[in-house]
Structure formats: structure tokens, C-alpha cells
mmCIF file of C-alpha atoms (C1' of nucleotides) in Angstrom:
data_model
loop_
_atom_site.group_PDB
_atom_site.id
_atom_site.type_symbol
_atom_site.label_atom_id
_atom_site.label_comp_id
_atom_site.label_asym_id
_atom_site.label_seq_id
_atom_site.Cartn_x
_atom_site.Cartn_y
_atom_site.Cartn_z
ATOM 1 C CA MET A 1 29.214 15.941 9.317
ATOM 2 C CA ALA A 2 32.953 17.083 11.587
ATOM 3 C CA SER A 3 32.853 15.339 14.553
ATOM 4 C CA SER A 4 30.568 13.591 16.583
ATOM 5 C CA SER A 5 30.610 16.199 19.598
ATOM 6 C CA GLY A 6 28.793 15.129 22.669
ATOM 7 C CA ASN A 7 27.558 18.506 22.714
ATOM 8 C CA MET A 8 25.284 19.023 20.602
ATOM 9 C CA ASN A 9 23.536 22.197 22.263
ATOM 10 C CA GLU A 10 26.291 23.862 21.077
ATOM 11 C CA GLU A 11 26.065 22.723 17.463
ATOM 12 C CA GLU A 12 22.098 23.942 17.414
ATOM 13 C CA GLY A 13 22.821 27.423 17.777
ATOM 14 C CA ALA A 14 24.790 28.871 14.924
ATOM 15 C CA SER A 15 25.349 25.737 11.691
ATOM 16 C CA ASP A 16 22.971 23.089 12.904
ATOM 17 C CA ASN A 17 22.492 22.084 9.762
ATOM 18 C CA ASN A 18 25.613 20.010 8.793
ATOM 19 C CA HIS A 19 24.155 18.835 6.053
ATOM 20 C CA GLY A 20 23.165 21.825 4.205
ATOM 21 C CA ASP A 21 26.902 23.035 4.750
ATOM 22 C CA LEU A 22 28.116 20.297 2.781
ATOM 23 C CA ASN A 23 25.795 19.859 0.576
ATOM 24 C CA LYS A 24 24.911 23.060 -0.192
ATOM 25 C CA GLU A 25 28.392 24.647 -0.342
ATOM 26 C CA ASN A 26 30.405 21.561 -1.357
ATOM 27 C CA ASN A 27 28.112 19.313 -2.915
ATOM 28 C CA PRO A 28 25.419 21.415 -5.199
ATOM 29 C CA SER A 29 25.003 18.844 -6.872
ATOM 30 C CA SER A 30 23.437 16.345 -4.418
ATOM 31 C CA SER A 31 19.910 18.470 -5.063
ATOM 32 C CA SER A 32 19.872 16.321 -7.405
ATOM 33 C CA ILE A 33 20.114 12.987 -5.961
ATOM 34 C CA ASN A 34 18.051 14.132 -3.634
ATOM 35 C CA ASP A 35 14.668 14.550 -5.010
ATOM 36 C CA GLY A 36 13.339 17.217 -2.662
ATOM 37 C CA ASN A 37 10.728 15.578 -1.101
ATOM 38 C CA CYS A 38 12.623 14.294 1.467
ATOM 39 C CA ARG A 39 13.480 16.102 4.608
ATOM 40 C CA CYS A 40 14.593 15.155 7.764
ATOM 41 C CA THR A 41 15.478 16.478 11.440
ATOM 42 C CA CYS A 42 17.369 14.220 12.368
ATOM 43 C CA LYS A 43 19.328 14.443 15.692
ATOM 44 C CA LYS A 44 20.860 10.810 17.370
ATOM 45 C CA SER A 45 21.287 8.762 13.698
ATOM 46 C CA LYS A 46 23.280 10.823 11.981
ATOM 47 C CA CYS A 47 20.691 10.257 8.980
ATOM 48 C CA VAL A 48 22.990 6.967 8.731
ATOM 49 C CA LYS A 49 19.985 4.813 10.369
ATOM 50 C CA PHE A 50 16.716 4.193 8.738
ATOM 51 C CA TYR A 51 15.185 6.228 11.588
ATOM 52 C CA CYS A 52 16.079 8.814 8.728
ATOM 53 C CA ARG A 53 14.170 9.926 6.260
ATOM 54 C CA CYS A 54 16.075 10.773 3.416
ATOM 55 C CA PHE A 55 18.781 7.366 4.305
ATOM 56 C CA ASN A 56 14.892 5.512 4.274
ATOM 57 C CA SER A 57 14.384 6.909 0.717
ATOM 58 C CA GLY A 58 17.505 6.432 -0.351
ATOM 59 C CA ASN A 59 18.347 9.831 -0.600
ATOM 60 C CA PHE A 60 21.227 12.318 0.907
ATOM 61 C CA CYS A 61 19.992 14.944 2.980
ATOM 62 C CA ASN A 62 19.616 18.209 0.832
ATOM 63 C CA ASP A 63 18.724 21.975 1.943
ATOM 64 C CA SER A 64 15.520 21.454 3.079
ATOM 65 C CA CYS A 65 16.268 18.897 5.592
ATOM 66 C CA SER A 66 17.473 20.530 8.917
ATOM 67 C CA CYS A 67 19.297 17.593 10.726
ATOM 68 C CA LYS A 68 22.166 17.604 12.955
ATOM 69 C CA ASN A 69 25.732 16.197 12.551
ATOM 70 C CA CYS A 70 24.326 14.294 9.291
ATOM 71 C CA LEU A 71 26.141 11.726 7.481
ATOM 72 C CA ASN A 72 24.301 11.347 4.644
ATOM 73 C CA ASN A 73 25.121 13.718 1.926
ATOM 74 C CA GLU A 74 27.830 13.506 -0.966
ATOM 75 C CA GLU A 75 30.852 14.603 0.918
ATOM 76 C CA ASN A 76 30.884 11.307 3.060
ATOM 77 C CA LYS A 77 29.687 8.966 0.098
ATOM 78 C CA ASP A 78 31.970 6.175 0.704
ATOM 79 C CA ALA A 79 31.587 6.512 4.674
ATOM 80 C CA VAL A 80 27.527 5.940 3.204
ATOM 81 C CA GLU A 81 28.416 3.745 1.676
ATOM 82 C CA GLU A 82 30.163 1.501 3.679
ATOM 83 C CA ILE A 83 27.145 1.852 6.600
ATOM 84 C CA LYS A 84 25.331 0.878 4.076
ATOM 85 C CA LYS A 85 26.712 -2.643 2.997
ATOM 86 C CA ASN A 86 26.715 -3.374 6.605
ATOM 87 C CA ILE A 87 23.029 -2.825 6.826
ATOM 88 C CA GLN A 88 22.870 -4.854 3.470
ATOM 89 C CA LEU A 89 25.041 -7.617 5.307
ATOM 90 C CA ARG A 90 22.342 -8.349 7.948
ATOM 91 C CA ASP A 91 19.297 -7.646 5.078
ATOM 92 C CA PRO A 92 20.044 -8.240 1.936
ATOM 93 C CA GLU A 93 17.092 -6.191 0.286
ATOM 94 C CA ALA A 94 16.865 -3.523 2.735
ATOM 95 C CA PHE A 95 17.353 -0.639 0.060
ATOM 96 C CA GLU A 96 15.499 -2.326 -2.638
ATOM 97 C CA SER A 97 12.474 -0.743 -3.573
ATOM 98 C CA LYS A 98 11.962 0.672 0.379
ATOM 99 C CA ASN A 99 8.656 1.663 -0.251
ATOM 100 C CA LEU A 100 7.158 -1.044 -1.625
ATOM 101 C CA ALA A 101 8.922 -3.159 1.369
ATOM 102 C CA ARG A 102 7.331 -1.121 3.432
ATOM 103 C CA THR A 103 4.008 -1.744 2.278
ATOM 104 C CA ARG A 104 4.288 -5.329 1.594
ATOM 105 C CA ASN A 105 5.367 -6.115 4.586
ATOM 106 C CA GLY A 106 2.241 -3.984 5.958
ATOM 107 C CA CYS A 107 1.926 -1.608 9.121
ATOM 108 C CA HIS A 108 1.210 -2.406 12.688
ATOM 109 C CA CYS A 109 -0.787 0.458 13.648
ATOM 110 C CA ARG A 110 -2.773 -0.330 16.592
ATOM 111 C CA LYS A 111 -3.915 2.917 17.928
ATOM 112 C CA SER A 112 -4.276 5.115 15.141
ATOM 113 C CA GLU A 113 -6.553 2.879 13.042
ATOM 114 C CA CYS A 114 -4.334 3.737 10.122
ATOM 115 C CA THR A 115 -5.870 6.870 10.025
ATOM 116 C CA LEU A 116 -3.329 9.669 10.875
ATOM 117 C CA GLN A 117 0.157 9.945 9.062
ATOM 118 C CA TYR A 118 1.636 7.529 11.752
ATOM 119 C CA CYS A 119 0.778 4.795 9.148
ATOM 120 C CA VAL A 120 3.505 3.996 6.682
ATOM 121 C CA CYS A 121 0.689 2.581 4.119
ATOM 122 C CA LYS A 122 -1.377 5.712 4.372
ATOM 123 C CA ARG A 123 1.884 7.751 4.009
ATOM 124 C CA ASN A 124 2.947 6.043 0.853
ATOM 125 C CA GLY A 125 -0.691 6.465 -0.091
ATOM 126 C CA VAL A 126 -1.927 3.051 -0.876
ATOM 127 C CA GLY A 127 -4.673 1.018 1.441
ATOM 128 C CA CYS A 128 -3.605 -2.130 4.093
ATOM 129 C CA THR A 129 -3.447 -5.476 2.887
ATOM 130 C CA LEU A 130 -3.707 -8.746 3.991
ATOM 131 C CA ASN A 131 0.182 -8.485 4.773
ATOM 132 C CA CYS A 132 -0.543 -5.551 7.541
ATOM 133 C CA LEU A 133 -1.278 -6.113 11.509
ATOM 134 C CA CYS A 134 -2.970 -2.705 12.215
ATOM 135 C CA GLU A 135 -5.958 -3.317 13.894
ATOM 136 C CA GLY A 136 -9.331 -0.867 13.268
ATOM 137 C CA CYS A 137 -8.092 -0.417 10.418
ATOM 138 C CA LYS A 138 -9.584 2.529 8.301
ATOM 139 C CA ASN A 139 -6.749 3.369 5.998
ATOM 140 C CA GLU A 140 -8.673 5.424 3.193
ATOM 141 C CA TYR A 141 -7.211 4.106 0.654
ATOM 142 C CA GLY A 142 -7.777 0.727 1.110
ATOM 143 C CA ILE A 143 -9.055 -0.919 4.601
ATOM 144 C CA ASN A 144 -7.314 -4.155 5.496
ATOM 145 C CA PRO A 145 -9.616 -6.592 3.904
ATOM 146 C CA ASN A 146 -8.364 -9.748 7.320
ATOM 147 C CA PRO A 147 -11.090 -9.548 9.433
ATOM 148 C CA ASN A 148 -8.833 -11.545 11.445
ATOM 149 C CA HIS A 149 -6.684 -8.190 12.191
ATOM 150 C CA ASN A 150 -9.762 -6.010 12.459
ATOM 151 C CA ASN A 151 -11.430 -6.685 15.152
ATOM 152 C CA GLY A 152 -13.594 -9.962 13.842
ATOM 153 C CA SER A 153 -15.395 -9.904 10.555
ATOM 154 C CA LYS A 154 -15.895 -5.494 11.245
ATOM 155 C CA ASN A 155 -14.604 -4.899 8.049
ATOM 156 C CA VAL A 156 -16.342 -7.543 5.846
ATOM 157 C CA GLU A 157 -19.597 -6.170 7.690
ATOM 158 C CA THR A 158 -18.397 -2.709 6.770
ATOM 159 C CA ILE A 159 -18.154 -3.281 3.355
ATOM 160 C CA MET A 160 -21.706 -4.574 3.246
ATOM 161 C CA ASP A 161 -22.844 -2.471 5.181
ATOM 162 C CA ASN A 162 -21.492 0.488 3.180
ATOM 163 C CA GLU A 163 -22.795 -0.637 -0.674
ATOM 164 C CA SER A 164 -25.842 -1.620 0.984
ATOM 165 C CA SER A 165 -26.508 2.476 1.587
ATOM 166 C CA SER A 166 -26.470 3.198 -1.854
ATOM 167 C CA GLY A 167 -25.264 7.204 -1.889
ATOM 168 C CA SER A 168 -22.846 6.695 1.900
ATOM 169 C CA SER A 169 -20.173 9.250 1.519
ATOM 170 C CA GLN A 170 -18.088 6.638 3.022
ATOM 171 C CA SER A 171 -15.263 5.712 0.726
ATOM 172 C CA TYR A 172 -12.210 3.564 0.230
ATOM 173 C CA HIS A 173 -10.904 5.307 -2.012
ATOM 174 C CA PRO A 174 -11.327 9.475 -2.203
ATOM 175 C CA ALA A 175 -11.228 9.137 -6.371
ATOM 176 C CA VAL A 176 -13.770 7.024 -6.774
ATOM 177 C CA HIS A 177 -16.134 8.122 -4.976
ATOM 178 C CA ALA A 178 -15.677 11.474 -6.022
ATOM 179 C CA ASN A 179 -16.338 10.121 -9.588
ATOM 180 C CA SER A 180 -17.806 7.207 -9.579
ATOM 181 C CA SER A 181 -15.636 5.945 -11.716
ATOM 182 C CA ILE A 182 -17.063 2.495 -11.458
ATOM 183 C CA GLN A 183 -20.056 2.489 -13.589
ATOM 184 C CA LEU A 184 -21.919 -1.101 -14.505
ATOM 185 C CA PRO A 185 -25.250 -0.357 -16.988
ATOM 186 C CA ASP A 186 -28.000 -1.692 -15.507
ATOM 187 C CA ASP A 187 -29.075 -3.994 -17.644
ATOM 188 C CA GLU A 188 -26.166 -6.014 -16.300
ATOM 189 C CA LEU A 189 -27.391 -5.281 -12.407
ATOM 190 C CA GLY A 190 -31.317 -5.139 -12.604
ATOM 191 C CA ASN A 191 -30.804 -2.649 -10.073
ATOM 192 C CA SER A 192 -28.235 0.635 -10.329
ATOM 193 C CA ASN A 193 -29.428 0.568 -6.153
ATOM 194 C CA ASN A 194 -26.811 -2.402 -5.930
ATOM 195 C CA VAL A 195 -23.547 -0.297 -7.083
ATOM 196 C CA ASN A 196 -22.328 2.339 -5.002
ATOM 197 C CA ASN A 197 -18.801 3.224 -5.859
ATOM 198 C CA ASN A 198 -15.934 0.584 -5.476
ATOM 199 C CA ASN A 199 -19.177 -1.309 -3.984
ATOM 200 C CA ILE A 200 -20.796 -4.049 -6.562
ATOM 201 C CA HIS A 201 -23.357 -6.104 -4.684
ATOM 202 C CA MET A 202 -23.832 -8.638 -7.644
ATOM 203 C CA PRO A 203 -26.413 -11.024 -7.936
ATOM 204 C CA MET A 204 -24.258 -15.164 -7.825
ATOM 205 C CA PRO A 205 -24.806 -16.994 -10.779
ATOM 206 C CA THR A 206 -26.706 -20.413 -10.182
ATOM 207 C CA ASN A 207 -25.153 -22.379 -13.120
ATOM 208 C CA PRO A 208 -22.398 -22.081 -15.349
ATOM 209 C CA VAL A 209 -24.541 -20.929 -18.322
ATOM 210 C CA ASP A 210 -26.237 -18.543 -16.794
ATOM 211 C CA SER A 211 -22.548 -17.119 -15.660
ATOM 212 C CA PRO A 212 -23.225 -13.642 -16.567
ATOM 213 C CA TYR A 213 -20.329 -11.216 -17.312
ATOM 214 C CA TYR A 214 -20.437 -7.794 -15.284
ATOM 215 C CA ASN A 215 -18.699 -5.451 -17.050
ATOM 216 C CA PHE A 216 -16.957 -2.250 -15.514
ATOM 217 C CA LEU A 217 -15.935 0.873 -17.342
ATOM 218 C CA VAL A 218 -12.885 2.361 -14.707
ATOM 219 C CA HIS A 219 -11.324 5.485 -15.648
ATOM 220 C CA GLN A 220 -7.877 5.674 -15.883
ATOM 221 C CA ASN A 221 -7.118 8.864 -14.581
ATOM 222 C CA HIS A 222 -8.885 7.614 -11.295
ATOM 223 C CA VAL A 223 -7.204 4.222 -11.493
ATOM 224 C CA ALA A 224 -2.946 3.780 -10.381
ATOM 225 C CA ALA A 225 -1.817 4.393 -13.893
ATOM 226 C CA PRO A 226 -0.383 1.430 -16.128
ATOM 227 C CA TYR A 227 2.987 2.522 -16.814
ATOM 228 C CA TYR A 228 6.447 2.256 -14.922
ATOM 229 C CA ASP A 229 5.886 3.105 -10.736
ATOM 230 C CA PRO A 230 8.713 1.886 -9.105
ATOM 231 C CA LEU A 231 5.794 1.556 -6.260
ATOM 232 C CA LEU A 232 3.797 -0.803 -8.267
ATOM 233 C CA THR A 233 0.446 -0.145 -9.088
ATOM 234 C CA PRO A 234 -2.039 -2.958 -8.194
ATOM 235 C CA VAL A 235 -5.089 -2.945 -8.837
ATOM 236 C CA GLN A 236 -6.520 -5.246 -5.702
ATOM 237 C CA ILE A 237 -10.277 -6.538 -6.035
ATOM 238 C CA GLN A 238 -11.376 -8.245 -3.124
ATOM 239 C CA SER A 239 -14.654 -10.199 -3.026
ATOM 240 C CA SER A 240 -16.453 -12.059 0.013
ATOM 241 C CA ARG A 241 -19.385 -14.111 0.032
ATOM 242 C CA ASN A 242 -21.093 -15.991 2.906
ATOM 243 C CA ASN A 243 -21.187 -19.689 2.233
ATOM 244 C CA ILE A 244 -19.126 -20.430 -0.733
ATOM 245 C CA THR A 245 -18.652 -23.880 -2.136
ATOM 246 C CA GLU A 246 -16.848 -22.589 -4.572
ATOM 247 C CA MET A 247 -16.631 -20.624 -8.023
ATOM 248 C CA GLN A 248 -14.207 -19.230 -9.978
ATOM 249 C CA ILE A 249 -13.209 -16.278 -11.463
ATOM 250 C CA THR A 250 -12.771 -15.675 -15.519
ATOM 251 C CA ASP A 251 -11.988 -13.335 -18.277
ATOM 252 C CA LEU A 252 -11.015 -10.873 -16.222
ATOM 253 C CA PHE A 253 -9.489 -8.221 -18.657
ATOM 254 C CA GLU A 254 -9.225 -4.936 -19.507
ATOM 255 C CA ASP A 255 -9.408 -3.672 -22.779
ATOM 256 C CA THR A 256 -8.561 -0.099 -23.761
ATOM 257 C CA ASN A 257 -8.287 1.880 -26.937
ATOM 258 C CA TRP A 258 -4.230 3.211 -26.684
ATOM 259 C CA GLN A 259 -2.436 6.234 -28.648
ATOM 260 C CA GLY A 260 -5.034 5.225 -31.241
ATOM 261 C CA GLN A 261 -4.906 1.464 -30.754
ATOM 262 C CA SER A 262 -7.089 -0.636 -30.053
ATOM 263 C CA SER A 263 -5.381 -3.235 -27.975
ATOM 264 C CA PHE A 264 -5.494 -5.403 -25.278
ATOM 265 C CA LEU A 265 -3.176 -4.429 -22.408
ATOM 266 C CA ARG A 266 -2.365 -7.784 -20.279
ATOM 267 C CA THR A 267 -0.286 -9.260 -18.477
ATOM 268 C CA ASN A 268 1.136 -12.605 -17.919
ATOM 269 C CA PRO A 269 -0.577 -13.733 -15.689
ATOM 270 C CA PRO A 270 -2.417 -10.409 -16.706
ATOM 271 C CA PHE A 271 -3.423 -10.893 -12.505
ATOM 272 C CA TYR A 272 -2.221 -12.114 -9.920
ATOM 273 C CA TYR A 273 -3.955 -14.289 -7.283
ATOM 274 C CA ASP A 274 -3.268 -15.155 -3.948
ATOM 275 C CA ASN A 275 -5.707 -15.943 -1.143
ATOM 276 C CA ASN A 276 -2.999 -14.101 0.932
ATOM 277 C CA VAL A 277 -2.248 -11.874 -1.219
ATOM 278 C CA ALA A 278 1.274 -13.145 -1.342
ATOM 279 C CA GLU A 279 4.266 -10.615 -1.860
ATOM 280 C CA LEU A 280 4.508 -7.827 -4.078
ATOM 281 C CA SER A 281 7.651 -9.143 -5.401
ATOM 282 C CA SER A 282 6.789 -12.382 -6.231
ATOM 283 C CA ILE A 283 4.292 -10.706 -9.280
ATOM 284 C CA PRO A 284 6.131 -11.404 -12.374
ATOM 285 C CA ARG A 285 7.157 -7.695 -13.471
ATOM 286 C CA ILE A 286 6.382 -7.441 -16.810
ATOM 287 C CA GLN A 287 8.737 -4.879 -19.659
ATOM 288 C CA SER A 288 7.187 -3.576 -21.803
ATOM 289 C CA SER A 289 8.822 -5.292 -24.498
ATOM 290 C CA GLN A 290 7.264 -8.030 -24.260
ATOM 291 C CA GLN A 291 4.509 -9.717 -25.933
ATOM 292 C CA TYR A 292 1.000 -9.264 -23.571
ATOM 293 C CA GLN A 293 -0.188 -13.194 -23.705
ATOM 294 C CA PRO A 294 -3.455 -13.976 -23.720
ATOM 295 C CA ILE A 295 -4.633 -14.339 -20.274
ATOM 296 C CA GLN A 296 -5.623 -17.376 -18.076
ATOM 297 C CA SER A 297 -8.214 -18.902 -16.565
ATOM 298 C CA HIS A 298 -7.104 -18.023 -12.705
ATOM 299 C CA GLY A 299 -9.370 -20.691 -9.629
ATOM 300 C CA PHE A 300 -10.604 -18.758 -7.198
ATOM 301 C CA HIS A 301 -11.548 -21.151 -4.697
ATOM 302 C CA GLN A 302 -13.588 -20.728 -1.326
ATOM 303 C CA GLN A 303 -14.951 -22.770 1.181
ATOM 304 C CA GLY A 304 -16.186 -22.339 4.734
ATOM 305 C CA GLU A 305 -18.864 -19.291 5.841
ATOM 306 C CA GLU A 306 -17.247 -15.802 5.627
ATOM 307 C CA SER A 307 -14.300 -17.019 2.945
ATOM 308 C CA PHE A 308 -12.360 -14.321 1.677
ATOM 309 C CA GLY A 309 -10.151 -14.168 -1.179
ATOM 310 C CA ALA A 310 -8.228 -11.527 -2.855
ATOM 311 C CA MET A 311 -6.512 -10.416 -6.685
ATOM 312 C CA ASN A 312 -4.610 -7.939 -7.009
ATOM 313 C CA LEU A 313 -4.523 -7.124 -10.806
ATOM 314 C CA GLN A 314 -1.336 -5.987 -12.267
ATOM 315 C CA TYR A 315 -0.595 -3.494 -14.921
ATOM 316 C CA PRO A 316 1.987 -3.807 -17.000
ATOM 317 C CA PHE A 317 4.994 -1.429 -17.164
ATOM 318 C CA LEU A 318 4.839 0.668 -19.896
ATOM 319 C CA SER A 319 6.998 3.639 -20.838
ATOM 320 C CA SER A 320 5.584 7.300 -19.954
ATOM 321 C CA SER A 321 5.115 8.063 -23.586
ATOM 322 C CA GLN A 322 1.968 5.497 -23.758
ATOM 323 C CA GLN A 323 0.018 6.819 -20.820
ATOM 324 C CA PRO A 324 -3.424 6.658 -21.910
ATOM 325 C CA ASN A 325 -5.206 10.084 -21.752
ATOM 326 C CA ASN A 326 -6.479 11.232 -18.886
ATOM 327 C CA GLY A 327 -9.784 10.052 -18.793
ATOM 328 C CA GLU A 328 -9.126 6.935 -21.024
ATOM 329 C CA ALA A 329 -11.423 4.109 -20.078
ATOM 330 C CA THR A 330 -10.611 0.522 -19.690
ATOM 331 C CA ASN A 331 -13.559 -1.601 -19.642
ATOM 332 C CA MET A 332 -13.116 -4.835 -17.334
ATOM 333 C CA GLN A 333 -15.147 -7.472 -17.650
ATOM 334 C CA LEU A 334 -15.455 -9.833 -14.383
ATOM 335 C CA HIS A 335 -17.194 -13.556 -15.676
ATOM 336 C CA LEU A 336 -17.914 -15.674 -12.317
ATOM 337 C CA HIS A 337 -18.410 -19.037 -13.196
ATOM 338 C CA PRO A 338 -19.949 -20.584 -9.913
ATOM 339 C CA HIS A 339 -17.945 -24.137 -10.436
ATOM 340 C CA LEU A 340 -14.565 -24.854 -10.929
ATOM 341 C CA HIS A 341 -14.258 -26.757 -14.321
ATOM 342 C CA GLY A 342 -12.683 -29.852 -14.019
ATOM 343 C CA HIS A 343 -13.173 -30.850 -10.562
ATOM 344 C CA GLY A 344 -15.586 -32.879 -10.182
ATOM 345 C CA PRO A 345 -19.257 -32.199 -10.519
ATOM 346 C CA SER A 346 -20.972 -29.400 -10.876
ATOM 347 C CA PRO A 347 -22.353 -28.494 -7.458
ATOM 348 C CA PRO A 348 -26.463 -28.310 -7.352
ATOM 349 C CA PRO A 349 -27.651 -24.756 -8.342
ATOM 350 C CA THR A 350 -28.161 -22.742 -5.315
ATOM 351 C CA PRO A 351 -30.930 -19.746 -5.022
ATOM 352 C CA ASP A 352 -30.545 -16.538 -5.347
ATOM 353 C CA ASN A 353 -30.953 -14.653 -2.590
ATOM 354 C CA GLU A 354 -29.431 -12.120 -0.375
ATOM 355 C CA GLU A 355 -27.212 -14.769 1.607
ATOM 356 C CA ASN A 356 -25.576 -16.134 -2.123
ATOM 357 C CA HIS A 357 -24.838 -13.010 -3.476
ATOM 358 C CA HIS A 358 -21.215 -12.334 -4.287
ATOM 359 C CA HIS A 359 -20.037 -9.545 -3.134
ATOM 360 C CA MET A 360 -17.412 -7.497 -4.612
ATOM 361 C CA MET A 361 -15.279 -4.018 -3.057
ATOM 362 C CA PHE A 362 -11.992 -2.575 -5.390
ATOM 363 C CA LEU A 363 -10.218 -0.612 -3.756
ATOM 364 C CA TRP A 364 -7.828 1.088 -6.751
ATOM 365 C CA GLN A 365 -4.360 1.936 -4.432
ATOM 366 C CA ASN A 366 -2.788 5.275 -6.300
ATOM 367 C CA ASN A 367 0.593 4.495 -5.553
ATOM 368 C CA ARG A 368 1.666 7.463 -7.553
ATOM 369 C CA PRO A 369 3.741 10.383 -5.331
ATOM 370 C CA GLN A 370 1.311 12.903 -4.104
ATOM 371 C "C1'" DG B 1 7.271 25.718 20.352
ATOM 372 C "C1'" DA B 2 6.682 22.431 24.302
ATOM 373 C "C1'" DG B 3 5.287 18.211 25.380
ATOM 374 C "C1'" DT B 4 2.400 13.995 24.289
ATOM 375 C "C1'" DT B 5 2.281 9.713 21.449
ATOM 376 C "C1'" DT B 6 3.081 6.628 18.030
ATOM 377 C "C1'" DG B 7 5.270 3.814 15.283
ATOM 378 C "C1'" DA B 8 9.483 2.218 12.957
ATOM 379 C "C1'" DA B 9 14.133 0.376 14.185
ATOM 380 C "C1'" DA B 10 17.413 -0.628 17.064
ATOM 381 C "C1'" DC B 11 18.649 -2.522 20.502
ATOM 382 C "C1'" DT B 12 19.377 -6.815 24.097
ATOM 383 C "C1'" DC C 1 13.139 -13.877 18.722
ATOM 384 C "C1'" DA C 2 9.758 -11.885 22.026
ATOM 385 C "C1'" DG C 3 10.582 -7.079 25.229
ATOM 386 C "C1'" DT C 4 12.919 -3.193 25.549
ATOM 387 C "C1'" DT C 5 14.861 0.957 24.503
ATOM 388 C "C1'" DT C 6 15.759 4.287 21.004
ATOM 389 C "C1'" DC C 7 14.584 7.408 17.847
ATOM 390 C "C1'" DA C 8 11.786 11.385 14.224
ATOM 391 C "C1'" DA C 9 7.628 12.298 12.604
ATOM 392 C "C1'" DA C 10 2.711 13.362 14.031
ATOM 393 C "C1'" DC C 11 0.201 15.637 17.219
ATOM 394 C "C1'" DT C 12 -1.885 17.898 20.607
ATOM 395 C "C1'" DC C 13 -2.271 21.976 23.536
#
DNA sequence: GAGTTTGAAACT
DNA sequence: CAGTTTCAAACTC
């Protein structure tokens, strides 16, 4: 940018794209810095504030932008670095996995119900989480599971309503809906009508001995792929159940044939669980060189009515060469126990009625660039 | 294309 | 840190 002329109208006429001049003519290599996905039209921020989507994503502006008075280019690299340093003084993590951070921090949509591109989660192609403060969330990639952020218990009821109306056109992930990528054998559930795409209505076992295994066949190409992705690829499994006292989910694992080898893909821990879906950054980041550890059991303790929990299945980071073939299936097995081991006597068997059913909702979050 | 709405970022 | 202003993008007409 040549100068901060107070009269921007003068600049707009002839050469209103300052970065274009600088990038294209003086710094042809800058296009490799910007992946081309970012375009901005900044007029006042000089593209050195987070208002600017290029700056926000850590890129220099490029030819696709139509910004004015742009500083965010190779030509002004030193100045940009200085500005970034100043920003980092205030927020050391300002430039770390910005998109992830945004997703982690969640959106605050109040009016758009997370259905428009205003929603930062939707823009990133991910569902809203408990971290979001949205109201009336209808994010197509996954609605905010926190009832308190969604007008009472409407969110939970919506899930159950959707679940009970088999064949409903509503889906929380289009890929899952379109391909019915979660399949449960009839003999596992006894009634295939209980299955509605990503919503699974499973009877809660009445005692530990009877605790069944539920098998889920999940096609990898419909699930966030387990390869390295800076946005991570959490699979969030949310469960809700009325009047839960105690329960434990164990033996949740994935098993797939992988490049001709039968191998378990296991992280340590294999999945991440936190009642509040804690910050994604706290999830251990498994390197592909690390040996996957045996799965540990994870407690899943809920109390009270309308209790709600969620856990994230964190895929390991694998190199792109280790990606599965499209269509390759992952078998997930979920073992429900009606009580927590080693925490006092088992509660008495509970009746197998509607109120005691365990409701599962699978949110497959596709964080890959669209 | 102009004007409005929206929500994040910046500011006070 | 809550409220306000600024900003750029999304949206509407």
C-alpha cells in the first residue's frame, strides 16, 4: 500500500486493488502463500486485522481480492510480521489454528439460527458444539447439543422427534442422510425402525450381563477421514437419556481393513470425553509415528433428568498415504453397561420402557475444506 | 449495485 | 468486562 490516503474514492477509480499491484507484479510467488481460497474486499482494515479473511486465515492477499489500501502482502511482509507480533502480545494464540480456534470457541449466532453463512461454524463446515452460544441452532452440520443454548430442551426433543419419525427428511449431516451410512443390523436392535440415519434409538440394557454390543458400520468416505487435517476431524457422539443414574460406555473402538492390513486404529485415549466438550486443543494429538495404545474404558456418568453428555472420537493423525479407500467401512462397537464398575453396588435393573431408552445421536463433522 | 442485516472484531 | 462502535461479509431488493 502506497499511502493511507484519506480520499479512498480517488483510489477506487483507477487502481483500487493495491495488493494486486504488489503481489502480481512484484511478488509473483505470493500466490503460493495464499491458497487462493481467500478473497477479501477490505476497505478500511488495510487487511491487517482479523476483519480481513485473508489475514485471519494467515494468508497474504492475492489477485482474487479486491481490497483497498492493502498491507497484507509480501511487499509489506516485515510490517505485517510486526503487526502480528503486536497482536500476539495481546493474544499469544491468535494465529494458532485460527479456524479450529473459531470452531472451538464456537459461534454466537442469535438471529440466523446458524443456517446462514454468518455462522462461523457453518462456514467451516462443522456443527455447533456446547461451546457455541447460538440461539435456536439449526446448523445443518450438527446442532448445538446444549439445550440451554437452544431454547430449553427443544434441541433434544427435535432429535427424538426426528428419530421417531423414520424416514424423516431432516438430517444433521447431509452425507449421513443421503447414504444411510450408519447401518445397524436388525438383530442388534430388534427393530430397524429404530434407526434413522444418524439418530439411533437403542434400548438401554437392564443389567450388566445383558449389556449388548451395538455395531455400527460407518463408511469412511462419509465420515471425516482419519488423516492429518489441521482442523481435526472429531466425530462427536452425543447421547441423552431421561432419568439416567449411572452408565458406562466401554469398548468403543474402530476397526477397519487398512491398505490390505487388518489393523486397529486406536488413539490414546481412543476417544475424548468431556461433559462440556472441552477445548479441542486439549485433545492429545497423536502422531502417526506413535503406536496406538489399547483402548481404555471411559466413564460416562450422568445424573438427573434430561442429562446430556457428549464425547468426541478423535481420529489419529495419519499421513495422506494412509487414507482408506473411499467406501471402506469402519466398524464401531459400542458397549453399554448400565452401571459404573467399581463404584458401589449396581443399581437395580431398570424396566425396559421408553423412558429408559438410550438415545444416541451421531454427528459426523466433516471439517475438510469444501 | 445499493441498501440492510448480521455477527465478529475492535474499541471504550 | 460489559456495552458500544466498527468492520466486512452475507443477504435482500
